[in-house]
Coordinates of C-alpha atoms and ligand atoms in Angstrom, one line a residue:
M19 CA 113.2 -53.3 -159.9
Y20 CA 115.1 -56.7 -160.7
N21 CA 113.4 -58.3 -163.7
P22 CA 114.6 -62.3 -164.1
D23 CA 116.1 -63.7 -167.1
P24 CA 116.3 -67.5 -167.2
E25 CA 119.4 -67.4 -170.1
K26 CA 121.5 -64.3 -168.3
E27 CA 120.8 -65.8 -164.7
K28 CA 122.3 -68.9 -166.2
R29 CA 125.5 -67.5 -167.2
E30 CA 125.8 -65.1 -164.1
I31 CA 125.5 -67.8 -161.8
L32 CA 128.4 -70.1 -163.9
N33 CA 130.7 -66.5 -164.1
R34 CA 130.4 -66.4 -160.2
Y35 CA 131.3 -69.9 -159.8
R36 CA 134.1 -69.4 -162.5
N37 CA 135.1 -66.3 -159.9
L38 CA 135.1 -68.4 -157.0
L39 CA 137.4 -71.0 -158.7
R40 CA 139.3 -68.5 -159.7
V41 CA 140.3 -67.0 -156.1
W42 CA 140.5 -70.3 -155.0
A43 CA 141.4 -73.5 -156.9
T44 CA 144.7 -71.9 -159.0
R45 CA 146.5 -75.0 -155.9
E46 CA 143.9 -77.6 -155.4
K47 CA 144.1 -81.1 -156.6
P48 CA 141.5 -82.7 -158.9
V49 CA 140.1 -84.9 -156.9
N50 CA 139.1 -81.6 -154.5
K51 CA 137.8 -80.0 -157.8
K52 CA 135.4 -83.0 -158.2
L53 CA 134.1 -82.2 -154.3
V54 CA 133.6 -78.3 -154.5
R55 CA 131.8 -79.0 -157.8
K56 CA 129.6 -81.9 -156.5
A57 CA 129.0 -79.0 -153.7
F58 CA 128.0 -76.3 -156.5
N59 CA 126.0 -78.3 -158.3
L60 CA 124.0 -80.0 -154.8
A61 CA 123.4 -76.0 -153.7
V62 CA 122.2 -74.6 -157.3
D63 CA 119.5 -77.7 -157.0
A64 CA 118.8 -76.9 -153.2
H65 CA 118.0 -73.1 -153.6
K66 CA 116.8 -73.5 -157.5
D67 CA 113.6 -71.7 -156.6
M68 CA 114.4 -69.5 -154.5
R69 CA 115.4 -65.6 -154.6
R70 CA 117.2 -63.0 -152.6
K71 CA 115.2 -59.9 -151.0
S72 CA 116.6 -58.2 -154.2
G73 CA 115.1 -60.7 -156.5
E74 CA 118.5 -61.8 -157.9
P75 CA 118.3 -65.7 -157.8
Y76 CA 119.5 -67.5 -154.2
I77 CA 122.8 -68.9 -155.4
Y78 CA 124.6 -65.8 -156.0
H79 CA 124.9 -65.4 -151.9
P80 CA 126.9 -68.9 -151.0
L81 CA 128.8 -68.5 -154.2
D82 CA 129.9 -65.1 -153.2
V83 CA 130.2 -66.5 -149.6
A84 CA 132.5 -69.3 -150.7
K85 CA 134.8 -66.4 -153.0
I86 CA 134.9 -64.2 -149.9
A87 CA 135.8 -67.6 -147.5
A88 CA 138.8 -68.3 -149.6
G89 CA 139.6 -65.1 -151.4
E90 CA 139.3 -63.0 -148.4
I91 CA 140.0 -65.1 -145.3
G92 CA 142.1 -67.4 -147.3
L93 CA 140.5 -71.0 -146.4
G94 CA 140.3 -74.1 -147.9
T95 CA 138.6 -76.8 -149.8
T96 CA 136.2 -77.7 -146.6
S97 CA 135.5 -74.4 -146.2
V98 CA 134.8 -73.7 -149.6
I99 CA 132.3 -76.5 -149.4
C100 CA 130.7 -75.6 -146.6
A101 CA 129.9 -71.7 -147.7
L102 CA 128.6 -73.4 -150.7
L103 CA 126.1 -75.5 -148.5
H104 CA 125.6 -73.6 -145.7
D105 CA 122.0 -72.5 -146.5
V106 CA 120.5 -75.9 -147.6
V107 CA 119.6 -77.8 -144.9
E108 CA 118.2 -74.2 -143.4
D109 CA 115.9 -73.5 -146.4
S110 CA 115.6 -76.5 -148.8
E111 CA 114.1 -80.3 -148.1
Y112 CA 117.8 -81.6 -147.9
T113 CA 119.0 -82.9 -144.2
L114 CA 122.1 -83.4 -142.3
K115 CA 121.6 -87.1 -143.3
D116 CA 122.2 -86.2 -147.1
I117 CA 124.8 -84.3 -146.4
R118 CA 126.8 -86.6 -144.6
S119 CA 126.0 -89.3 -146.9
L120 CA 127.6 -87.0 -149.5
F121 CA 130.3 -85.5 -147.9
G122 CA 131.4 -86.9 -144.8
D123 CA 131.5 -85.8 -141.0
T124 CA 133.8 -82.6 -140.8
V125 CA 131.3 -81.0 -143.8
T126 CA 128.5 -82.0 -141.3
R127 CA 129.0 -81.0 -138.4
I128 CA 130.4 -77.3 -139.6
I129 CA 127.0 -77.1 -141.3
D130 CA 125.2 -78.0 -138.4
G131 CA 127.2 -75.5 -136.8
L132 CA 126.3 -72.7 -139.5
T133 CA 122.7 -73.8 -139.4
K134 CA 121.8 -73.9 -135.3
I135 CA 123.5 -69.9 -135.4
E136 CA 121.3 -69.0 -138.1
E137 CA 118.3 -70.1 -136.2
I138 CA 119.4 -68.4 -133.1
F139 CA 119.9 -65.4 -135.1
E140 CA 116.6 -65.7 -136.6
H141 CA 114.3 -67.3 -134.3
P142 CA 115.5 -65.6 -130.7
A143 CA 113.7 -66.4 -127.5
S144 CA 112.7 -62.7 -126.3
S145 CA 113.6 -63.3 -123.2
A146 CA 116.4 -65.0 -123.5
Q147 CA 119.0 -63.4 -125.5
A148 CA 122.0 -63.7 -123.2
E149 CA 121.1 -67.3 -122.9
N150 CA 121.2 -67.5 -126.8
F151 CA 124.6 -65.5 -126.9
K152 CA 126.4 -68.2 -124.9
K153 CA 124.8 -70.9 -127.1
M154 CA 125.8 -69.5 -130.2
L155 CA 129.3 -68.6 -129.0
L156 CA 129.4 -72.2 -128.1
T157 CA 128.0 -74.0 -131.1
M158 CA 131.2 -71.6 -132.9
S159 CA 133.7 -72.9 -130.8
V160 CA 132.9 -76.4 -132.3
D161 CA 134.8 -75.4 -135.1
V162 CA 136.9 -72.3 -135.8
R163 CA 135.8 -72.7 -139.4
V164 CA 132.2 -72.0 -138.6
I165 CA 132.8 -68.4 -137.3
L166 CA 134.9 -67.9 -140.4
I167 CA 132.4 -68.7 -142.6
K168 CA 129.7 -67.3 -140.5
L169 CA 131.8 -64.1 -140.9
A170 CA 131.9 -64.9 -144.5
D171 CA 128.3 -64.9 -144.6
R172 CA 127.5 -62.1 -142.2
L173 CA 129.8 -59.8 -144.6
H174 CA 128.0 -60.5 -147.4
N175 CA 124.4 -59.8 -146.2
M176 CA 126.1 -56.5 -144.9
R177 CA 127.1 -55.7 -148.4
T178 CA 123.7 -56.7 -150.0
L179 CA 122.0 -55.2 -146.9
D180 CA 120.4 -52.5 -149.1
A181 CA 117.6 -54.6 -150.4
M182 CA 116.2 -55.7 -147.1
P183 CA 113.4 -54.2 -145.2
E184 CA 114.7 -50.8 -142.9
N185 CA 113.9 -52.5 -139.6
K186 CA 115.8 -55.8 -140.8
Q187 CA 118.7 -53.5 -141.7
L188 CA 119.1 -51.7 -138.2
K189 CA 119.1 -55.2 -136.2
I190 CA 121.1 -57.3 -138.8
A191 CA 123.5 -53.5 -138.6
S192 CA 123.9 -53.7 -134.9
E193 CA 124.8 -57.8 -134.5
T194 CA 127.1 -56.7 -136.8
L195 CA 128.9 -53.8 -134.9
Y196 CA 128.6 -55.2 -131.7
L197 CA 129.3 -58.8 -131.7
F198 CA 130.6 -59.8 -135.4
A199 CA 133.2 -56.7 -136.1
P200 CA 134.7 -57.1 -132.9
L201 CA 135.0 -60.8 -133.5
A202 CA 136.8 -61.0 -136.5
H203 CA 139.2 -58.2 -134.9
R204 CA 140.1 -60.9 -132.7
L205 CA 140.8 -63.3 -135.4
G206 CA 143.0 -60.7 -136.9
L207 CA 141.0 -60.1 -140.2
H208 CA 141.8 -56.0 -140.1
A209 CA 140.1 -55.3 -143.4
I210 CA 136.9 -57.3 -143.0
K211 CA 136.4 -55.9 -139.3
C212 CA 136.8 -51.9 -141.3
E213 CA 133.9 -53.2 -143.5
L214 CA 131.8 -54.2 -141.4
E215 CA 132.3 -51.1 -139.2
D216 CA 132.0 -48.9 -142.1
L217 CA 128.5 -51.5 -143.5
S218 CA 127.3 -50.7 -140.1
L219 CA 127.4 -47.3 -139.5
K220 CA 125.8 -46.7 -143.1
F221 CA 122.6 -48.1 -141.6
L222 CA 122.9 -47.6 -137.8
E223 CA 123.9 -43.7 -138.7
P224 CA 123.3 -42.9 -142.1
E225 CA 123.8 -38.9 -142.1
V226 CA 126.7 -39.5 -139.9
F227 CA 128.3 -41.9 -142.8
N228 CA 127.4 -39.8 -145.4
T229 CA 129.1 -36.8 -144.0
I230 CA 132.1 -38.4 -143.2
S231 CA 132.2 -40.0 -146.6
R232 CA 131.7 -36.8 -148.4
K233 CA 134.3 -34.7 -146.9
L234 CA 136.6 -37.9 -147.1
E235 CA 136.0 -37.3 -150.6
E236 CA 136.1 -33.8 -150.3
S237 CA 139.5 -33.7 -148.8
R238 CA 141.0 -36.2 -151.0
P239 CA 142.7 -34.0 -153.8
E240 CA 144.1 -32.0 -151.3
R241 CA 145.6 -35.2 -149.2
K242 CA 146.6 -36.5 -152.8
R243 CA 148.4 -33.6 -153.3
F244 CA 150.7 -33.3 -150.2
I245 CA 151.4 -36.7 -149.9
N246 CA 152.6 -36.7 -153.5
K247 CA 155.1 -34.1 -152.3
F248 CA 155.9 -35.5 -149.3
I249 CA 157.2 -38.9 -150.6
Y250 CA 158.6 -37.5 -153.7
P251 CA 162.2 -37.4 -152.2
I252 CA 161.5 -40.6 -150.8
K253 CA 160.2 -42.6 -153.8
K254 CA 163.5 -41.2 -155.9
D255 CA 165.5 -41.8 -153.2
L256 CA 164.4 -45.9 -152.4
A257 CA 164.1 -45.9 -156.3
G258 CA 167.9 -44.8 -156.5
K259 CA 168.7 -47.8 -154.1
G260 CA 167.3 -50.5 -156.1
M261 CA 164.4 -51.4 -153.7
D262 CA 161.4 -52.8 -154.4
F263 CA 158.9 -50.8 -152.4
R264 CA 155.3 -49.4 -152.8
I265 CA 153.9 -46.5 -151.1
L266 CA 150.3 -46.6 -149.8
D267 CA 148.3 -43.1 -149.2
R268 CA 146.5 -44.5 -146.0
E269 CA 143.1 -43.1 -145.2
K270 CA 141.4 -43.6 -141.8
S271 CA 138.1 -45.8 -142.8
V272 CA 134.8 -43.8 -142.1
F273 CA 134.1 -45.6 -139.0
S274 CA 137.5 -45.0 -137.3
I275 CA 137.0 -41.3 -138.1
W276 CA 133.7 -40.9 -136.2
E277 CA 135.2 -42.9 -132.9
K278 CA 137.9 -40.7 -132.7
M279 CA 135.7 -37.3 -133.4
Q280 CA 133.6 -39.1 -130.2
S281 CA 136.4 -40.3 -127.9
K282 CA 138.4 -37.3 -128.2
E283 CA 135.4 -34.7 -129.2
I284 CA 137.2 -33.3 -131.7
P285 CA 135.9 -32.2 -134.9
F286 CA 136.4 -33.9 -138.3
E287 CA 139.1 -31.5 -139.5
D288 CA 141.5 -32.0 -136.9
I289 CA 141.6 -35.6 -136.8
F290 CA 142.0 -35.0 -140.7
D291 CA 145.3 -33.1 -140.2
L292 CA 147.4 -36.3 -139.7
F293 CA 148.2 -38.0 -142.3
A294 CA 149.1 -41.5 -142.6
I295 CA 151.4 -43.5 -145.8
R296 CA 152.7 -47.3 -145.8
I297 CA 155.8 -48.2 -147.4
I298 CA 155.6 -51.3 -148.6
I299 CA 159.0 -53.1 -149.7
D300 CA 159.7 -56.8 -151.5
V301 CA 162.6 -58.8 -149.6
P302 CA 163.4 -62.0 -148.4
V303 CA 162.7 -62.8 -144.8
E304 CA 166.5 -63.1 -143.8
K305 CA 166.6 -59.2 -144.8
E306 CA 163.4 -57.9 -143.5
K307 CA 164.7 -56.1 -140.3
E308 CA 167.7 -54.7 -141.9
Q309 CA 166.0 -53.5 -145.2
C310 CA 162.9 -52.0 -143.5
W311 CA 165.3 -49.6 -140.7
R312 CA 167.0 -49.2 -144.2
V313 CA 163.9 -47.1 -145.4
Y314 CA 163.8 -45.5 -141.7
S315 CA 166.7 -44.1 -142.6
V316 CA 166.2 -43.1 -145.8
I317 CA 163.0 -41.3 -144.8
T318 CA 164.6 -39.6 -141.8
D319 CA 167.4 -38.3 -144.0
Y320 CA 164.3 -35.7 -145.4
Y321 CA 162.4 -35.3 -142.6
R322 CA 162.6 -34.7 -138.9
P323 CA 161.3 -37.7 -136.6
N324 CA 159.3 -37.3 -133.2
Q325 CA 161.7 -39.5 -131.1
K326 CA 158.6 -40.8 -129.0
R327 CA 156.7 -41.8 -131.8
L328 CA 159.4 -44.3 -132.8
R329 CA 157.4 -47.9 -132.8
D330 CA 159.7 -50.5 -133.4
W331 CA 157.2 -53.7 -133.5
I332 CA 159.7 -55.8 -135.8
S333 CA 162.2 -56.4 -132.6
L334 CA 159.3 -57.0 -130.6
P335 CA 156.3 -57.7 -132.7
K336 CA 152.4 -56.5 -130.9
A337 CA 151.2 -59.9 -129.3
N338 CA 148.3 -60.1 -132.0
G339 CA 150.9 -61.0 -133.9
Y340 CA 151.6 -57.4 -135.8
E341 CA 155.0 -56.8 -137.1
A342 CA 156.0 -52.8 -138.5
L343 CA 157.8 -50.0 -138.1
H344 CA 156.0 -46.4 -137.1
T345 CA 157.4 -43.5 -136.8
T346 CA 155.8 -40.2 -137.3
V347 CA 158.0 -37.2 -139.2
M348 CA 157.7 -33.5 -139.5
S349 CA 156.9 -32.2 -143.3
R350 CA 158.1 -29.4 -144.9
I351 CA 154.9 -27.2 -144.3
G352 CA 154.9 -28.3 -140.9
K353 CA 152.3 -31.2 -140.7
W354 CA 152.8 -34.2 -139.0
V355 CA 152.7 -37.3 -140.8
E356 CA 152.8 -41.1 -139.7
V357 CA 154.7 -43.6 -141.9
Q358 CA 154.4 -47.2 -141.1
I359 CA 157.4 -49.1 -142.8
R360 CA 156.2 -52.8 -143.5
T361 CA 157.4 -55.7 -145.8
K362 CA 154.7 -57.6 -148.2
R363 CA 154.7 -60.6 -146.1
M364 CA 153.8 -58.0 -142.7
D365 CA 151.4 -56.6 -144.5
E366 CA 149.4 -59.1 -146.1
I367 CA 149.0 -60.8 -142.6
A368 CA 148.7 -57.8 -140.9
E369 CA 145.3 -57.1 -143.6
K370 CA 144.4 -60.8 -143.8
G371 CA 144.7 -62.3 -140.2
Y372 CA 146.9 -65.8 -140.0
A373 CA 145.7 -67.2 -142.6
A374 CA 148.0 -65.5 -145.0
H375 CA 150.9 -67.3 -143.5
W376 CA 150.5 -70.4 -144.5
K377 CA 152.2 -68.7 -148.0
Y378 CA 155.5 -68.0 -146.1
K379 CA 156.1 -70.9 -144.7
D380 CA 159.0 -73.0 -146.7
G381 CA 157.5 -77.0 -147.4
I382 CA 153.8 -75.8 -145.8
D383 CA 151.2 -76.4 -148.2
H384 CA 148.2 -74.7 -147.8
E385 CA 145.8 -76.6 -146.2
T386 CA 148.8 -77.7 -143.8
G387 CA 149.0 -73.9 -143.2
L388 CA 145.6 -73.5 -142.3
D389 CA 145.4 -76.0 -139.7
E390 CA 147.9 -74.2 -138.1
W391 CA 146.2 -71.3 -137.9
L392 CA 142.7 -72.7 -137.3
N393 CA 144.9 -74.0 -134.0
K394 CA 146.2 -71.1 -133.0
I395 CA 142.9 -69.5 -133.2
R396 CA 141.6 -72.7 -131.5
E397 CA 144.0 -72.2 -128.6
M398 CA 143.3 -68.4 -128.4
L399 CA 139.7 -68.8 -127.9
H400 CA 139.9 -71.8 -125.1
G401 CA 143.3 -70.5 -123.5
E402 CA 145.6 -73.3 -122.1
D403 CA 143.4 -74.8 -119.4
S404 CA 140.1 -72.8 -119.0
D405 CA 137.7 -74.9 -119.6
A406 CA 134.7 -74.1 -122.1
L407 CA 132.3 -72.1 -119.9
D408 CA 135.5 -69.7 -118.5
F409 CA 136.5 -69.4 -122.0
L410 CA 132.9 -68.1 -122.6
D411 CA 132.9 -65.8 -119.7
D412 CA 136.5 -64.3 -120.5
F413 CA 135.4 -64.2 -124.4
K414 CA 132.3 -62.5 -123.6
L415 CA 133.9 -60.0 -121.3
N416 CA 137.1 -59.3 -123.4
L417 CA 134.6 -58.9 -126.6
F418 CA 132.0 -56.5 -124.4
S419 CA 134.7 -54.5 -122.7
D420 CA 133.7 -51.2 -124.4
E421 CA 130.1 -51.9 -123.5
I422 CA 127.2 -51.9 -121.0
F423 CA 124.7 -54.2 -120.7
V424 CA 120.8 -52.8 -120.6
Y425 CA 117.6 -54.7 -119.5
T426 CA 115.2 -53.3 -121.5
P427 CA 111.1 -52.9 -119.7
K428 CA 110.6 -56.3 -121.0
G429 CA 113.8 -58.0 -119.5
D430 CA 115.9 -58.5 -122.7
L431 CA 119.3 -57.9 -122.8
K432 CA 121.0 -55.1 -124.8
I433 CA 124.1 -54.8 -125.0
M434 CA 125.4 -51.1 -125.6
P435 CA 128.7 -49.0 -126.1
V436 CA 129.6 -47.4 -122.9
D437 CA 128.9 -44.0 -123.6
T438 CA 125.3 -44.6 -125.3
T439 CA 122.4 -42.0 -124.7
V440 CA 118.8 -43.0 -123.8
L441 CA 118.0 -42.0 -127.4
D442 CA 120.5 -44.5 -128.7
F443 CA 118.9 -46.9 -126.2
A444 CA 115.1 -46.2 -127.4
Y445 CA 116.3 -46.3 -130.9
N446 CA 118.2 -49.6 -130.6
I447 CA 114.8 -51.1 -129.0
H448 CA 112.5 -49.8 -131.4
S449 CA 114.8 -50.8 -134.2
Q450 CA 113.2 -55.0 -133.3
V451 CA 109.8 -53.9 -133.6
P452 CA 108.7 -54.4 -137.2
R453 CA 106.8 -52.1 -138.4
Ligands
MN527 MN1 123.7 -67.3 -145.4

């Protein structure tokens, strides 16, 4: 049981605020720091009598959401302020008018969007879920930052979902899996997408999640031994050439293993025979291509590559911007190993999305780089000359191309994966029924 201690809590609030500043404020002007401080003070006051389901002070939540927005998505001052204030209008006496007079129009517009989305999720009219879904996408498209802060909010709620009653856990986890994880994917936020999927699975299919996690854990020492042996000569060689590099043992996410087991109808052990490593080199942009191929050349000095598995996404990046060199080589004990070769820049962009781009552009400050990214998303969502409604339909189709729409006896729309069984369906309906 959580035991409130006012002194301890006060220290913890300041602690979390300092953590937020650490990931966000390193590059900020004093005037922005003052604004964030103002938002922090207002949020503390607005939520002062509220607690989370866990018993902890409510303010922990907006503080952590702001930290995710800044640290894991790479957003700037306006978003940090909005993240701190995102539940203020919904949950306290403060109104949008107050927000406007204190923080201006942009912040108000974003908070308004976030509050509306909250209402859509909290009080869905049961007969009009499709309509709600549409409304939500429209609201989100007002300002792309609404989507991104909502994602940060959802990620934190998923990380702290343990404290919720079971029917809420199931509702929130299904929404996350069917809506927010695909959204994160489309926005190029790979790390967040994977975490949302794993957390959803943990609550929706606890047995599956625990079994795969346990097997992952059990096979880890053996895998590590194999990988260490495999990379030993490569490491030595690259170091001898004076290259600045890191080698990562790439562990698949629980969710992606489960997905593969289902789609290919194979057991865990067969998937786990596939090893993958990632080599990340630190080189200036103009040397990237040449140096990545140099690494490729070192690897193939020791291991025989599979010709058909060479992918050059450096010369021709994927449509979503992904850059890397992939090859699959035969190890000494007859197992295939996939090797991904990336530079530090490519790796950060692949994991964090376009938010990482600005760091690598000369003469562009954070906010400008960020604006560029937000514009890109806006373009992607709206398309060149499609009007808002077309975009919604396209988006919905794309988002759920792997899903089917099912109606419940009461006429509610449910969105389920293509290979849904009757049992899944029943489970999904009943998860909505409070116990
Ligand atoms: Mn929230």
